[in-house]
Structure formats: C-alpha cells, structure tokens
mmCIF file with all atom_site columns, C-alpha atoms in Angstrom:
data_model
loop_
_atom_site.group_PDB
_atom_site.id
_atom_site.type_symbol
_atom_site.label_atom_id
_atom_site.label_alt_id
_atom_site.label_comp_id
_atom_site.label_asym_id
_atom_site.label_entity_id
_atom_site.label_seq_id
_atom_site.pdbx_PDB_ins_code
_atom_site.Cartn_x
_atom_site.Cartn_y
_atom_site.Cartn_z
_atom_site.occupancy
_atom_site.B_iso_or_equiv
_atom_site.pdbx_formal_charge
_atom_site.auth_seq_id
_atom_site.auth_comp_id
_atom_site.auth_asym_id
_atom_site.auth_atom_id
_atom_site.pdbx_PDB_model_num
ATOM 1   C CA . UNK A 1 1   ? -137.230 -7.790  -116.050 1.00 55.00 ? 11  UNK A CA 1
ATOM 2   C CA . UNK A 1 2   ? -134.026 -9.747  -116.393 1.00 59.00 ? 12  UNK A CA 1
ATOM 3   C CA . UNK A 1 3   ? -131.808 -9.542  -113.368 1.00 79.00 ? 13  UNK A CA 1
ATOM 4   C CA . UNK A 1 4   ? -128.300 -10.684 -112.654 1.00 90.00 ? 14  UNK A CA 1
ATOM 5   C CA . UNK A 1 5   ? -127.665 -11.397 -109.000 1.00 92.00 ? 15  UNK A CA 1
ATOM 6   C CA . UNK A 1 6   ? -124.091 -11.583 -107.812 1.00 94.00 ? 16  UNK A CA 1
ATOM 7   C CA . UNK A 1 7   ? -122.892 -13.224 -104.625 1.00 95.00 ? 17  UNK A CA 1
ATOM 8   C CA . UNK A 1 8   ? -121.312 -12.513 -102.355 1.00 96.00 ? 18  UNK A CA 1
ATOM 9   C CA . UNK A 1 9   ? -121.736 -8.737  -102.346 1.00 94.00 ? 19  UNK A CA 1
ATOM 10  C CA . UNK A 1 10  ? -118.594 -8.235  -100.302 1.00 96.00 ? 20  UNK A CA 1
ATOM 11  C CA . UNK A 1 11  ? -115.594 -10.468 -99.770  1.00 97.00 ? 21  UNK A CA 1
ATOM 12  C CA . UNK A 1 12  ? -112.502 -9.856  -97.685  1.00 97.00 ? 22  UNK A CA 1
ATOM 13  C CA . UNK A 1 13  ? -109.809 -12.522 -97.785  1.00 96.00 ? 23  UNK A CA 1
ATOM 14  C CA . UNK A 1 14  ? -106.128 -13.008 -97.068  1.00 97.00 ? 24  UNK A CA 1
ATOM 15  C CA . UNK A 1 15  ? -103.562 -13.090 -99.836  1.00 97.00 ? 25  UNK A CA 1
ATOM 16  C CA . UNK A 1 16  ? -103.071 -16.642 -101.093 1.00 97.00 ? 26  UNK A CA 1
ATOM 17  C CA . UNK A 1 17  ? -106.640 -17.795 -100.469 1.00 97.00 ? 27  UNK A CA 1
ATOM 18  C CA . UNK A 1 18  ? -108.991 -19.010 -103.179 1.00 97.00 ? 28  UNK A CA 1
ATOM 19  C CA . UNK A 1 19  ? -112.440 -17.548 -103.843 1.00 97.00 ? 29  UNK A CA 1
ATOM 20  C CA . UNK A 1 20  ? -115.432 -17.912 -106.113 1.00 98.00 ? 30  UNK A CA 1
ATOM 21  C CA . UNK A 1 21  ? -117.891 -15.237 -107.182 1.00 98.00 ? 31  UNK A CA 1
ATOM 22  C CA . UNK A 1 22  ? -121.277 -16.176 -108.612 1.00 97.00 ? 32  UNK A CA 1
ATOM 23  C CA . UNK A 1 23  ? -123.547 -14.486 -111.132 1.00 96.00 ? 33  UNK A CA 1
ATOM 24  C CA . UNK A 1 24  ? -127.061 -15.931 -111.353 1.00 95.00 ? 34  UNK A CA 1
ATOM 25  C CA . UNK A 1 25  ? -130.231 -15.251 -113.295 1.00 92.00 ? 35  UNK A CA 1
ATOM 26  C CA . UNK A 1 26  ? -133.541 -16.908 -114.027 1.00 90.00 ? 36  UNK A CA 1
ATOM 27  C CA . UNK A 1 27  ? -133.156 -15.819 -117.643 1.00 89.00 ? 37  UNK A CA 1
ATOM 28  C CA . UNK A 1 28  ? -130.995 -17.129 -120.445 1.00 90.00 ? 38  UNK A CA 1
ATOM 29  C CA . UNK A 1 29  ? -128.256 -14.916 -121.820 1.00 89.00 ? 39  UNK A CA 1
ATOM 30  C CA . UNK A 1 30  ? -126.634 -15.267 -125.227 1.00 87.00 ? 40  UNK A CA 1
ATOM 31  C CA . UNK A 1 31  ? -123.278 -14.311 -123.754 1.00 89.00 ? 41  UNK A CA 1
ATOM 32  C CA . UNK A 1 32  ? -121.833 -13.127 -120.503 1.00 93.00 ? 42  UNK A CA 1
ATOM 33  C CA . UNK A 1 33  ? -118.942 -10.872 -119.681 1.00 94.00 ? 43  UNK A CA 1
ATOM 34  C CA . UNK A 1 34  ? -116.905 -10.221 -116.547 1.00 97.00 ? 44  UNK A CA 1
ATOM 35  C CA . UNK A 1 35  ? -115.451 -6.802  -115.792 1.00 97.00 ? 45  UNK A CA 1
ATOM 36  C CA . UNK A 1 36  ? -113.228 -5.482  -113.006 1.00 97.00 ? 46  UNK A CA 1
ATOM 37  C CA . UNK A 1 37  ? -113.569 -1.914  -111.799 1.00 96.00 ? 47  UNK A CA 1
ATOM 38  C CA . UNK A 1 38  ? -111.090 -0.042  -109.632 1.00 94.00 ? 48  UNK A CA 1
ATOM 39  C CA . UNK A 1 39  ? -111.910 3.095   -107.624 1.00 89.00 ? 49  UNK A CA 1
ATOM 40  C CA . UNK A 1 40  ? -112.182 6.201   -109.768 1.00 89.00 ? 50  UNK A CA 1
ATOM 41  C CA . UNK A 1 41  ? -112.129 4.273   -113.014 1.00 94.00 ? 51  UNK A CA 1
ATOM 42  C CA . UNK A 1 42  ? -114.523 2.645   -115.439 1.00 95.00 ? 52  UNK A CA 1
ATOM 43  C CA . UNK A 1 43  ? -114.959 -1.136  -115.706 1.00 96.00 ? 53  UNK A CA 1
ATOM 44  C CA . UNK A 1 44  ? -112.392 -3.083  -117.729 1.00 96.00 ? 54  UNK A CA 1
ATOM 45  C CA . UNK A 1 45  ? -113.340 -6.263  -119.569 1.00 95.00 ? 55  UNK A CA 1
ATOM 46  C CA . UNK A 1 46  ? -111.750 -9.476  -118.296 1.00 97.00 ? 56  UNK A CA 1
ATOM 47  C CA . UNK A 1 47  ? -113.481 -12.129 -120.387 1.00 95.00 ? 57  UNK A CA 1
ATOM 48  C CA . UNK A 1 48  ? -116.472 -13.001 -122.575 1.00 93.00 ? 58  UNK A CA 1
ATOM 49  C CA . UNK A 1 49  ? -118.114 -16.442 -122.501 1.00 93.00 ? 59  UNK A CA 1
ATOM 50  C CA . UNK A 1 50  ? -120.571 -17.451 -125.176 1.00 90.00 ? 60  UNK A CA 1
ATOM 51  C CA . UNK A 1 51  ? -121.191 -21.206 -125.162 1.00 91.00 ? 61  UNK A CA 1
ATOM 52  C CA . UNK A 1 52  ? -123.029 -23.062 -122.393 1.00 93.00 ? 62  UNK A CA 1
ATOM 53  C CA . UNK A 1 53  ? -120.491 -24.928 -120.244 1.00 95.00 ? 63  UNK A CA 1
ATOM 54  C CA . UNK A 1 54  ? -117.606 -22.870 -121.582 1.00 95.00 ? 64  UNK A CA 1
ATOM 55  C CA . UNK A 1 55  ? -114.579 -22.452 -119.320 1.00 97.00 ? 65  UNK A CA 1
ATOM 56  C CA . UNK A 1 56  ? -111.962 -19.757 -119.882 1.00 97.00 ? 66  UNK A CA 1
ATOM 57  C CA . UNK A 1 57  ? -108.780 -19.150 -117.938 1.00 97.00 ? 67  UNK A CA 1
ATOM 58  C CA . UNK A 1 58  ? -106.930 -15.898 -117.523 1.00 95.00 ? 68  UNK A CA 1
ATOM 59  C CA . UNK A 1 59  ? -103.805 -16.615 -115.456 1.00 95.00 ? 69  UNK A CA 1
ATOM 60  C CA . UNK A 1 60  ? -105.168 -17.289 -111.939 1.00 97.00 ? 70  UNK A CA 1
ATOM 61  C CA . UNK A 1 61  ? -108.764 -16.460 -112.909 1.00 97.00 ? 71  UNK A CA 1
ATOM 62  C CA . UNK A 1 62  ? -111.135 -19.160 -114.177 1.00 98.00 ? 72  UNK A CA 1
ATOM 63  C CA . UNK A 1 63  ? -114.491 -18.226 -115.675 1.00 97.00 ? 73  UNK A CA 1
ATOM 64  C CA . UNK A 1 64  ? -117.336 -20.627 -116.355 1.00 97.00 ? 74  UNK A CA 1
ATOM 65  C CA . UNK A 1 65  ? -120.640 -20.163 -118.165 1.00 96.00 ? 75  UNK A CA 1
ATOM 66  C CA . UNK A 1 66  ? -123.431 -22.431 -116.917 1.00 96.00 ? 76  UNK A CA 1
ATOM 67  C CA . UNK A 1 67  ? -124.711 -25.183 -119.195 1.00 95.00 ? 77  UNK A CA 1
ATOM 68  C CA . UNK A 1 68  ? -128.096 -23.484 -119.451 1.00 94.00 ? 78  UNK A CA 1
ATOM 69  C CA . UNK A 1 69  ? -126.491 -20.037 -119.948 1.00 93.00 ? 79  UNK A CA 1
ATOM 70  C CA . UNK A 1 70  ? -128.295 -18.635 -116.914 1.00 93.00 ? 80  UNK A CA 1
ATOM 71  C CA . UNK A 1 71  ? -125.343 -18.378 -114.574 1.00 95.00 ? 81  UNK A CA 1
ATOM 72  C CA . UNK A 1 72  ? -121.619 -17.894 -114.440 1.00 96.00 ? 82  UNK A CA 1
ATOM 73  C CA . UNK A 1 73  ? -118.798 -18.089 -111.929 1.00 97.00 ? 83  UNK A CA 1
ATOM 74  C CA . UNK A 1 74  ? -115.415 -16.498 -111.469 1.00 98.00 ? 84  UNK A CA 1
ATOM 75  C CA . UNK A 1 75  ? -112.824 -18.418 -109.477 1.00 98.00 ? 85  UNK A CA 1
ATOM 76  C CA . UNK A 1 76  ? -109.573 -16.814 -108.344 1.00 97.00 ? 86  UNK A CA 1
ATOM 77  C CA . UNK A 1 77  ? -106.747 -19.057 -107.224 1.00 98.00 ? 87  UNK A CA 1
ATOM 78  C CA . UNK A 1 78  ? -104.180 -17.765 -104.748 1.00 97.00 ? 88  UNK A CA 1
ATOM 79  C CA . UNK A 1 79  ? -105.573 -14.250 -104.598 1.00 97.00 ? 89  UNK A CA 1
ATOM 80  C CA . UNK A 1 80  ? -103.166 -11.322 -104.637 1.00 97.00 ? 90  UNK A CA 1
ATOM 81  C CA . UNK A 1 81  ? -103.620 -7.770  -103.362 1.00 96.00 ? 91  UNK A CA 1
ATOM 82  C CA . UNK A 1 82  ? -103.738 -6.627  -106.980 1.00 95.00 ? 92  UNK A CA 1
ATOM 83  C CA . UNK A 1 83  ? -106.998 -8.587  -107.418 1.00 96.00 ? 93  UNK A CA 1
ATOM 84  C CA . UNK A 1 84  ? -108.759 -6.090  -105.141 1.00 96.00 ? 94  UNK A CA 1
ATOM 85  C CA . UNK A 1 85  ? -111.628 -4.383  -106.898 1.00 96.00 ? 95  UNK A CA 1
ATOM 86  C CA . UNK A 1 86  ? -115.283 -4.510  -107.888 1.00 96.00 ? 96  UNK A CA 1
ATOM 87  C CA . UNK A 1 87  ? -116.172 -7.463  -110.108 1.00 97.00 ? 97  UNK A CA 1
ATOM 88  C CA . UNK A 1 88  ? -119.180 -7.113  -112.390 1.00 96.00 ? 98  UNK A CA 1
ATOM 89  C CA . UNK A 1 89  ? -120.882 -9.624  -114.634 1.00 96.00 ? 99  UNK A CA 1
ATOM 90  C CA . UNK A 1 90  ? -122.841 -8.388  -117.639 1.00 94.00 ? 100 UNK A CA 1
ATOM 91  C CA . UNK A 1 91  ? -125.207 -10.308 -119.885 1.00 91.00 ? 101 UNK A CA 1
ATOM 92  C CA . UNK A 1 92  ? -126.476 -9.640  -123.363 1.00 85.00 ? 102 UNK A CA 1
ATOM 93  C CA . UNK A 1 93  ? -130.214 -10.241 -123.642 1.00 76.00 ? 103 UNK A CA 1
ATOM 94  C CA . UNK A 1 94  ? -129.944 -11.829 -127.065 1.00 74.00 ? 104 UNK A CA 1
ATOM 95  C CA . UNK A 1 95  ? -127.384 -12.547 -129.713 1.00 71.00 ? 105 UNK A CA 1
ATOM 96  C CA . UNK A 1 96  ? -126.212 -9.403  -131.463 1.00 72.00 ? 106 UNK A CA 1
ATOM 97  C CA . UNK A 1 97  ? -128.006 -7.057  -129.090 1.00 74.00 ? 107 UNK A CA 1
ATOM 98  C CA . UNK A 1 98  ? -126.366 -4.035  -127.572 1.00 83.00 ? 108 UNK A CA 1
ATOM 99  C CA . UNK A 1 99  ? -128.708 -3.955  -124.573 1.00 85.00 ? 109 UNK A CA 1
ATOM 100 C CA . UNK A 1 100 ? -126.755 -5.103  -121.564 1.00 88.00 ? 110 UNK A CA 1
ATOM 101 C CA . UNK A 1 101 ? -127.758 -6.144  -118.068 1.00 91.00 ? 111 UNK A CA 1
ATOM 102 C CA . UNK A 1 102 ? -125.115 -5.727  -115.398 1.00 93.00 ? 112 UNK A CA 1
ATOM 103 C CA . UNK A 1 103 ? -124.949 -7.641  -112.151 1.00 93.00 ? 113 UNK A CA 1
ATOM 104 C CA . UNK A 1 104 ? -125.064 -5.985  -108.767 1.00 89.00 ? 114 UNK A CA 1
ATOM 105 C CA . UNK A 1 105 ? -121.306 -6.417  -108.260 1.00 94.00 ? 115 UNK A CA 1
ATOM 106 C CA . UNK A 1 106 ? -118.952 -8.160  -105.843 1.00 96.00 ? 116 UNK A CA 1
ATOM 107 C CA . UNK A 1 107 ? -116.505 -5.994  -103.971 1.00 96.00 ? 117 UNK A CA 1
ATOM 108 C CA . UNK A 1 108 ? -113.334 -7.966  -103.268 1.00 97.00 ? 118 UNK A CA 1
ATOM 109 C CA . UNK A 1 109 ? -110.615 -6.911  -100.875 1.00 97.00 ? 119 UNK A CA 1
ATOM 110 C CA . UNK A 1 110 ? -107.445 -8.994  -100.655 1.00 97.00 ? 120 UNK A CA 1
ATOM 111 C CA . UNK A 1 111 ? -105.377 -8.344  -97.550  1.00 97.00 ? 121 UNK A CA 1
ATOM 112 C CA . UNK A 1 112 ? -101.607 -8.692  -97.459  1.00 95.00 ? 122 UNK A CA 1
ATOM 113 C CA . UNK B 2 1   ? -103.847 6.653   -126.916 1.00 83.00 ? 3   UNK B CA 1
ATOM 114 C CA . UNK B 2 2   ? -107.194 4.945   -127.500 1.00 83.00 ? 4   UNK B CA 1
ATOM 115 C CA . UNK B 2 3   ? -109.648 6.234   -124.945 1.00 94.00 ? 5   UNK B CA 1
ATOM 116 C CA . UNK B 2 4   ? -113.093 7.390   -123.962 1.00 97.00 ? 6   UNK B CA 1
ATOM 117 C CA . UNK B 2 5   ? -113.159 10.791  -122.308 1.00 97.00 ? 7   UNK B CA 1
ATOM 118 C CA . UNK B 2 6   ? -115.910 12.349  -120.235 1.00 97.00 ? 8   UNK B CA 1
ATOM 119 C CA . UNK B 2 7   ? -116.383 15.878  -118.974 1.00 97.00 ? 9   UNK B CA 1
ATOM 120 C CA . UNK B 2 8   ? -116.839 17.057  -116.392 1.00 97.00 ? 10  UNK B CA 1
ATOM 121 C CA . UNK B 2 9   ? -115.548 14.432  -113.963 1.00 97.00 ? 11  UNK B CA 1
ATOM 122 C CA . UNK B 2 10  ? -117.420 15.965  -111.043 1.00 97.00 ? 12  UNK B CA 1
ATOM 123 C CA . UNK B 2 11  ? -120.496 18.158  -111.067 1.00 97.00 ? 13  UNK B CA 1
ATOM 124 C CA . UNK B 2 12  ? -122.704 19.645  -108.371 1.00 97.00 ? 14  UNK B CA 1
ATOM 125 C CA . UNK B 2 13  ? -125.893 21.289  -109.569 1.00 96.00 ? 15  UNK B CA 1
ATOM 126 C CA . UNK B 2 14  ? -129.356 22.219  -108.388 1.00 97.00 ? 16  UNK B CA 1
ATOM 127 C CA . UNK B 2 15  ? -132.722 20.776  -109.266 1.00 97.00 ? 17  UNK B CA 1
ATOM 128 C CA . UNK B 2 16  ? -134.026 21.935  -112.633 1.00 96.00 ? 18  UNK B CA 1
ATOM 129 C CA . UNK B 2 17  ? -130.812 23.423  -114.016 1.00 97.00 ? 19  UNK B CA 1
ATOM 130 C CA . UNK B 2 18  ? -130.121 21.859  -117.407 1.00 97.00 ? 20  UNK B CA 1
ATOM 131 C CA . UNK B 2 19  ? -126.762 20.179  -117.806 1.00 97.00 ? 21  UNK B CA 1
ATOM 132 C CA . UNK B 2 20  ? -124.796 18.232  -120.387 1.00 98.00 ? 22  UNK B CA 1
ATOM 133 C CA . UNK B 2 21  ? -122.151 15.596  -119.802 1.00 98.00 ? 23  UNK B CA 1
ATOM 134 C CA . UNK B 2 22  ? -119.913 15.118  -122.808 1.00 98.00 ? 24  UNK B CA 1
ATOM 135 C CA . UNK B 2 23  ? -118.454 11.840  -124.028 1.00 98.00 ? 25  UNK B CA 1
ATOM 136 C CA . UNK B 2 24  ? -115.919 11.421  -126.796 1.00 98.00 ? 26  UNK B CA 1
ATOM 137 C CA . UNK B 2 25  ? -114.055 8.418   -128.181 1.00 97.00 ? 27  UNK B CA 1
ATOM 138 C CA . UNK B 2 26  ? -111.107 8.319   -130.562 1.00 96.00 ? 28  UNK B CA 1
ATOM 139 C CA . UNK B 2 27  ? -111.397 4.686   -131.669 1.00 95.00 ? 29  UNK B CA 1
ATOM 140 C CA . UNK B 2 28  ? -113.849 5.179   -134.558 1.00 94.00 ? 30  UNK B CA 1
ATOM 141 C CA . UNK B 2 29  ? -116.397 3.024   -132.707 1.00 94.00 ? 31  UNK B CA 1
ATOM 142 C CA . UNK B 2 30  ? -119.935 2.693   -134.036 1.00 93.00 ? 32  UNK B CA 1
ATOM 143 C CA . UNK B 2 31  ? -121.564 1.836   -130.693 1.00 93.00 ? 33  UNK B CA 1
ATOM 144 C CA . UNK B 2 32  ? -121.700 4.189   -127.729 1.00 96.00 ? 34  UNK B CA 1
ATOM 145 C CA . UNK B 2 33  ? -123.711 3.954   -124.541 1.00 96.00 ? 35  UNK B CA 1
ATOM 146 C CA . UNK B 2 34  ? -124.451 5.714   -121.274 1.00 98.00 ? 36  UNK B CA 1
ATOM 147 C CA . UNK B 2 35  ? -124.780 3.951   -117.920 1.00 98.00 ? 37  UNK B CA 1
ATOM 148 C CA . UNK B 2 36  ? -125.459 5.060   -114.384 1.00 97.00 ? 38  UNK B CA 1
ATOM 149 C CA . UNK B 2 37  ? -123.983 3.246   -111.405 1.00 96.00 ? 39  UNK B CA 1
ATOM 150 C CA . UNK B 2 38  ? -125.696 3.257   -108.034 1.00 94.00 ? 40  UNK B CA 1
ATOM 151 C CA . UNK B 2 39  ? -124.794 1.272   -104.890 1.00 88.00 ? 41  UNK B CA 1
ATOM 152 C CA . UNK B 2 40  ? -126.456 -2.130  -104.808 1.00 84.00 ? 42  UNK B CA 1
ATOM 153 C CA . UNK B 2 41  ? -127.871 -1.709  -108.318 1.00 87.00 ? 43  UNK B CA 1
ATOM 154 C CA . UNK B 2 42  ? -124.811 -2.188  -110.488 1.00 88.00 ? 44  UNK B CA 1
ATOM 155 C CA . UNK B 2 43  ? -124.654 -0.404  -113.828 1.00 94.00 ? 45  UNK B CA 1
ATOM 156 C CA . UNK B 2 44  ? -127.893 0.354   -115.632 1.00 95.00 ? 46  UNK B CA 1
ATOM 157 C CA . UNK B 2 45  ? -128.023 1.288   -119.278 1.00 95.00 ? 47  UNK B CA 1
ATOM 158 C CA . UNK B 2 46  ? -129.636 4.665   -120.006 1.00 97.00 ? 48  UNK B CA 1
ATOM 159 C CA . UNK B 2 47  ? -129.343 5.063   -123.786 1.00 96.00 ? 49  UNK B CA 1
ATOM 160 C CA . UNK B 2 48  ? -127.200 3.626   -126.522 1.00 94.00 ? 50  UNK B CA 1
ATOM 161 C CA . UNK B 2 49  ? -126.391 4.495   -130.104 1.00 94.00 ? 51  UNK B CA 1
ATOM 162 C CA . UNK B 2 50  ? -125.452 2.226   -132.981 1.00 90.00 ? 52  UNK B CA 1
ATOM 163 C CA . UNK B 2 51  ? -124.362 5.010   -135.316 1.00 90.00 ? 53  UNK B CA 1
ATOM 164 C CA . UNK B 2 52  ? -124.796 8.679   -136.134 1.00 93.00 ? 54  UNK B CA 1
ATOM 165 C CA . UNK B 2 53  ? -128.435 9.731   -135.698 1.00 92.00 ? 55  UNK B CA 1
ATOM 166 C CA . UNK B 2 54  ? -129.365 6.245   -134.395 1.00 92.00 ? 56  UNK B CA 1
ATOM 167 C CA . UNK B 2 55  ? -130.202 6.043   -130.685 1.00 95.00 ? 57  UNK B CA 1
ATOM 168 C CA . UNK B 2 56  ? -132.291 3.697   -128.552 1.00 93.00 ? 58  UNK B CA 1
ATOM 169 C CA . UNK B 2 57  ? -133.482 3.474   -124.978 1.00 94.00 ? 59  UNK B CA 1
ATOM 170 C CA . UNK B 2 58  ? -131.836 1.327   -122.374 1.00 92.00 ? 60  UNK B CA 1
ATOM 171 C CA . UNK B 2 59  ? -133.421 0.316   -119.075 1.00 92.00 ? 61  UNK B CA 1
ATOM 172 C CA . UNK B 2 60  ? -133.606 3.715   -117.383 1.00 95.00 ? 62  UNK B CA 1
ATOM 173 C CA . UNK B 2 61  ? -134.046 6.452   -120.027 1.00 97.00 ? 63  UNK B CA 1
ATOM 174 C CA . UNK B 2 62  ? -136.548 8.637   -118.130 1.00 97.00 ? 64  UNK B CA 1
ATOM 175 C CA . UNK B 2 63  ? -135.253 12.141  -117.496 1.00 97.00 ? 65  UNK B CA 1
ATOM 176 C CA . UNK B 2 64  ? -132.372 11.850  -119.962 1.00 98.00 ? 66  UNK B CA 1
ATOM 177 C CA . UNK B 2 65  ? -131.767 12.796  -123.577 1.00 98.00 ? 67  UNK B CA 1
ATOM 178 C CA . UNK B 2 66  ? -128.932 11.934  -125.920 1.00 98.00 ? 68  UNK B CA 1
ATOM 179 C CA . UNK B 2 67  ? -127.827 12.897  -129.383 1.00 96.00 ? 69  UNK B CA 1
ATOM 180 C CA . UNK B 2 68  ? -125.356 11.407  -131.873 1.00 97.00 ? 70  UNK B CA 1
ATOM 181 C CA . UNK B 2 69  ? -124.569 14.034  -134.462 1.00 97.00 ? 71  UNK B CA 1
ATOM 182 C CA . UNK B 2 70  ? -120.962 12.943  -134.886 1.00 96.00 ? 72  UNK B CA 1
ATOM 183 C CA . UNK B 2 71  ? -119.523 9.474   -134.645 1.00 96.00 ? 73  UNK B CA 1
ATOM 184 C CA . UNK B 2 72  ? -117.025 10.338  -131.923 1.00 97.00 ? 74  UNK B CA 1
ATOM 185 C CA . UNK B 2 73  ? -119.370 12.250  -129.568 1.00 98.00 ? 75  UNK B CA 1
ATOM 186 C CA . UNK B 2 74  ? -122.357 11.116  -127.540 1.00 98.00 ? 76  UNK B CA 1
ATOM 187 C CA . UNK B 2 75  ? -123.471 13.765  -125.015 1.00 98.00 ? 77  UNK B CA 1
ATOM 188 C CA . UNK B 2 76  ? -125.900 12.996  -122.194 1.00 98.00 ? 78  UNK B CA 1
ATOM 189 C CA . UNK B 2 77  ? -128.398 15.762  -121.490 1.00 98.00 ? 79  UNK B CA 1
ATOM 190 C CA . UNK B 2 78  ? -130.400 16.244  -118.313 1.00 97.00 ? 80  UNK B CA 1
ATOM 191 C CA . UNK B 2 79  ? -133.034 18.844  -119.185 1.00 96.00 ? 81  UNK B CA 1
ATOM 192 C CA . UNK B 2 80  ? -134.342 19.229  -115.644 1.00 97.00 ? 82  UNK B CA 1
ATOM 193 C CA . UNK B 2 81  ? -132.183 17.298  -113.197 1.00 97.00 ? 83  UNK B CA 1
ATOM 194 C CA . UNK B 2 82  ? -133.727 15.924  -110.020 1.00 97.00 ? 84  UNK B CA 1
ATOM 195 C CA . UNK B 2 83  ? -132.059 14.558  -106.856 1.00 97.00 ? 85  UNK B CA 1
ATOM 196 C CA . UNK B 2 84  ? -132.826 10.954  -107.912 1.00 97.00 ? 86  UNK B CA 1
ATOM 197 C CA . UNK B 2 85  ? -130.417 11.474  -110.817 1.00 98.00 ? 87  UNK B CA 1
ATOM 198 C CA . UNK B 2 86  ? -127.544 11.849  -108.397 1.00 98.00 ? 88  UNK B CA 1
ATOM 199 C CA . UNK B 2 87  ? -125.248 9.059   -109.511 1.00 98.00 ? 89  UNK B CA 1
ATOM 200 C CA . UNK B 2 88  ? -121.978 8.011   -111.112 1.00 98.00 ? 90  UNK B CA 1
ATOM 201 C CA . UNK B 2 89  ? -122.286 8.081   -114.890 1.00 98.00 ? 91  UNK B CA 1
ATOM 202 C CA . UNK B 2 90  ? -120.199 6.128   -117.378 1.00 98.00 ? 92  UNK B CA 1
ATOM 203 C CA . UNK B 2 91  ? -119.921 6.404   -121.119 1.00 98.00 ? 93  UNK B CA 1
ATOM 204 C CA . UNK B 2 92  ? -118.780 3.359   -123.082 1.00 97.00 ? 94  UNK B CA 1
ATOM 205 C CA . UNK B 2 93  ? -118.024 2.486   -126.691 1.00 96.00 ? 95  UNK B CA 1
ATOM 206 C CA . UNK B 2 94  ? -117.300 -0.589  -128.787 1.00 92.00 ? 96  UNK B CA 1
ATOM 207 C CA . UNK B 2 95  ? -116.779 -1.475  -132.445 1.00 89.00 ? 97  UNK B CA 1
ATOM 208 C CA . UNK B 2 96  ? -120.469 -2.090  -133.076 1.00 79.00 ? 98  UNK B CA 1
ATOM 209 C CA . UNK B 2 97  ? -119.962 -4.651  -135.824 1.00 74.00 ? 99  UNK B CA 1
ATOM 210 C CA . UNK B 2 98  ? -123.157 -6.518  -134.981 1.00 67.00 ? 100 UNK B CA 1
ATOM 211 C CA . UNK B 2 99  ? -121.563 -8.731  -132.357 1.00 71.00 ? 101 UNK B CA 1
ATOM 212 C CA . UNK B 2 100 ? -123.245 -7.089  -129.441 1.00 70.00 ? 102 UNK B CA 1
ATOM 213 C CA . UNK B 2 101 ? -122.707 -8.967  -126.217 1.00 72.00 ? 103 UNK B CA 1
ATOM 214 C CA . UNK B 2 102 ? -119.360 -10.255 -127.391 1.00 80.00 ? 104 UNK B CA 1
ATOM 215 C CA . UNK B 2 103 ? -117.598 -6.975  -128.035 1.00 85.00 ? 105 UNK B CA 1
ATOM 216 C CA . UNK B 2 104 ? -115.318 -5.262  -125.580 1.00 90.00 ? 106 UNK B CA 1
ATOM 217 C CA . UNK B 2 105 ? -116.910 -2.143  -124.187 1.00 92.00 ? 107 UNK B CA 1
ATOM 218 C CA . UNK B 2 106 ? -114.371 0.579   -123.380 1.00 95.00 ? 108 UNK B CA 1
ATOM 219 C CA . UNK B 2 107 ? -115.509 2.747   -120.515 1.00 97.00 ? 109 UNK B CA 1
ATOM 220 C CA . UNK B 2 108 ? -114.719 6.336   -119.714 1.00 97.00 ? 110 UNK B CA 1
ATOM 221 C CA . UNK B 2 109 ? -113.466 7.373   -116.256 1.00 96.00 ? 111 UNK B CA 1
ATOM 222 C CA . UNK B 2 110 ? -116.914 8.354   -115.004 1.00 97.00 ? 112 UNK B CA 1
ATOM 223 C CA . UNK B 2 111 ? -118.736 11.560  -114.059 1.00 98.00 ? 113 UNK B CA 1
ATOM 224 C CA . UNK B 2 112 ? -119.936 11.939  -110.488 1.00 97.00 ? 114 UNK B CA 1
ATOM 225 C CA . UNK B 2 113 ? -123.097 14.055  -110.405 1.00 98.00 ? 115 UNK B CA 1
ATOM 226 C CA . UNK B 2 114 ? -124.773 15.489  -107.319 1.00 98.00 ? 116 UNK B CA 1
ATOM 227 C CA . UNK B 2 115 ? -128.166 17.149  -107.766 1.00 97.00 ? 117 UNK B CA 1
ATOM 228 C CA . UNK B 2 116 ? -129.246 19.245  -104.782 1.00 97.00 ? 118 UNK B CA 1
#
C-alpha cells in the first residue's frame, strides 16, 4: 500500500519564522499536490508539481518535488497568522489516474 | 458561484439505519469522488466516478455505495452504518479530462457523521 508520511504532524511557531513541512513515501508518484484546509471547510489546492526536481513558488510558499518523485517539501518564509491551517499533500499513483493518496497532514499554528 | 454542496452538514444516526449523503456540483465536472477524513489518517478515497454510470472503488469502499445517474450528483449511501463509519466526509469534483493527478479537485464543505 502506498503511503504518504508527513512531518511534522503539528507545528506551532511565531509570526515571522520560517518552516518546512515534509511529505515522504517509498513509492514513486506521477504528480503531487499540496492542499490547505481550514476548520469547517474542505481542502483547497495550493499547487501541483509534476516533474522530478521541480520547484514552484506561491508568494511566500515554496514547493519542491524530489528528484526521484518520492517526496516533496513545502517551505514557508516569514509565516503569518493567515498561514494557520492543516496542510495536506496528495499523490497520484500513476499518470492520468484519479486514484489519490493523501498524506497524514501537518497542522500549523502561527502565533501573533 | 462555482461550488460543491453537500447535505446534510451534520448527521447523528444509529447503527443499521440506512442513510444517504448528497453531493452536487454546478461546474459540469466529469470526475467526482468521496473521501473520509479521520485523525492521523488524512483523507482516504472511498469511491470515485469518471462520468455518468461509471464508478470505481477507492481505498476504503467497504460499507459504502455510490451512484452517478446524473452528471451533477454523486450521492454516498450507507446501507447499514456502523460506528467505525463515524467520520468527516468530503465530496470533491474536477474536470476529469484525463489529467488525473494534475487537476484541481474542488471540495465540498464536509459532512460530519456520528454513528451510535
């Protein structure tokens, strides 16, 4: 069974600090997505990475797909209270498939 | 407004009493899916559908049924709910133009189910 392990599970930091969240697997994924989920709502897509080694930036968020397409990271620079939420990675088992594996999630709290 | 709607948002029921959670999208999406979210386990895919009358199992289909008679609707049916189906359920949809894994999934607001 393919698994996506996220670390850390919980993270509480002060506003202005930097942080990195990891998403790891022993399996190869054709693509990987990052979502953010706020309480009482469904996940919202942040980014999709497809190519090994790919780096994408979304304002203060930097996403990287591992060279071997087995892992990914999300780095937030100068965190703000609005970054608080549950971050989920999700992998597609193969190209074109609609069967998704979601990571276990990282709950981030940014304190003012 | 483009959206995925689910009803009900909250439901308390008893073991064995059949229930249906509805899901509807107004974006003309081909693909729809159901997930359950449990602490420490993330989201797990229950069933998905690529088009009307086309459904397939996800990772945790046991105890659930789905149907896709219309493009916009994808109800989740629990014929005989059990306490281990207590969870937060999400419906999602995307264009479904054979770019699975790269498409944006739009999620509904969730349905919190408690089975006593």
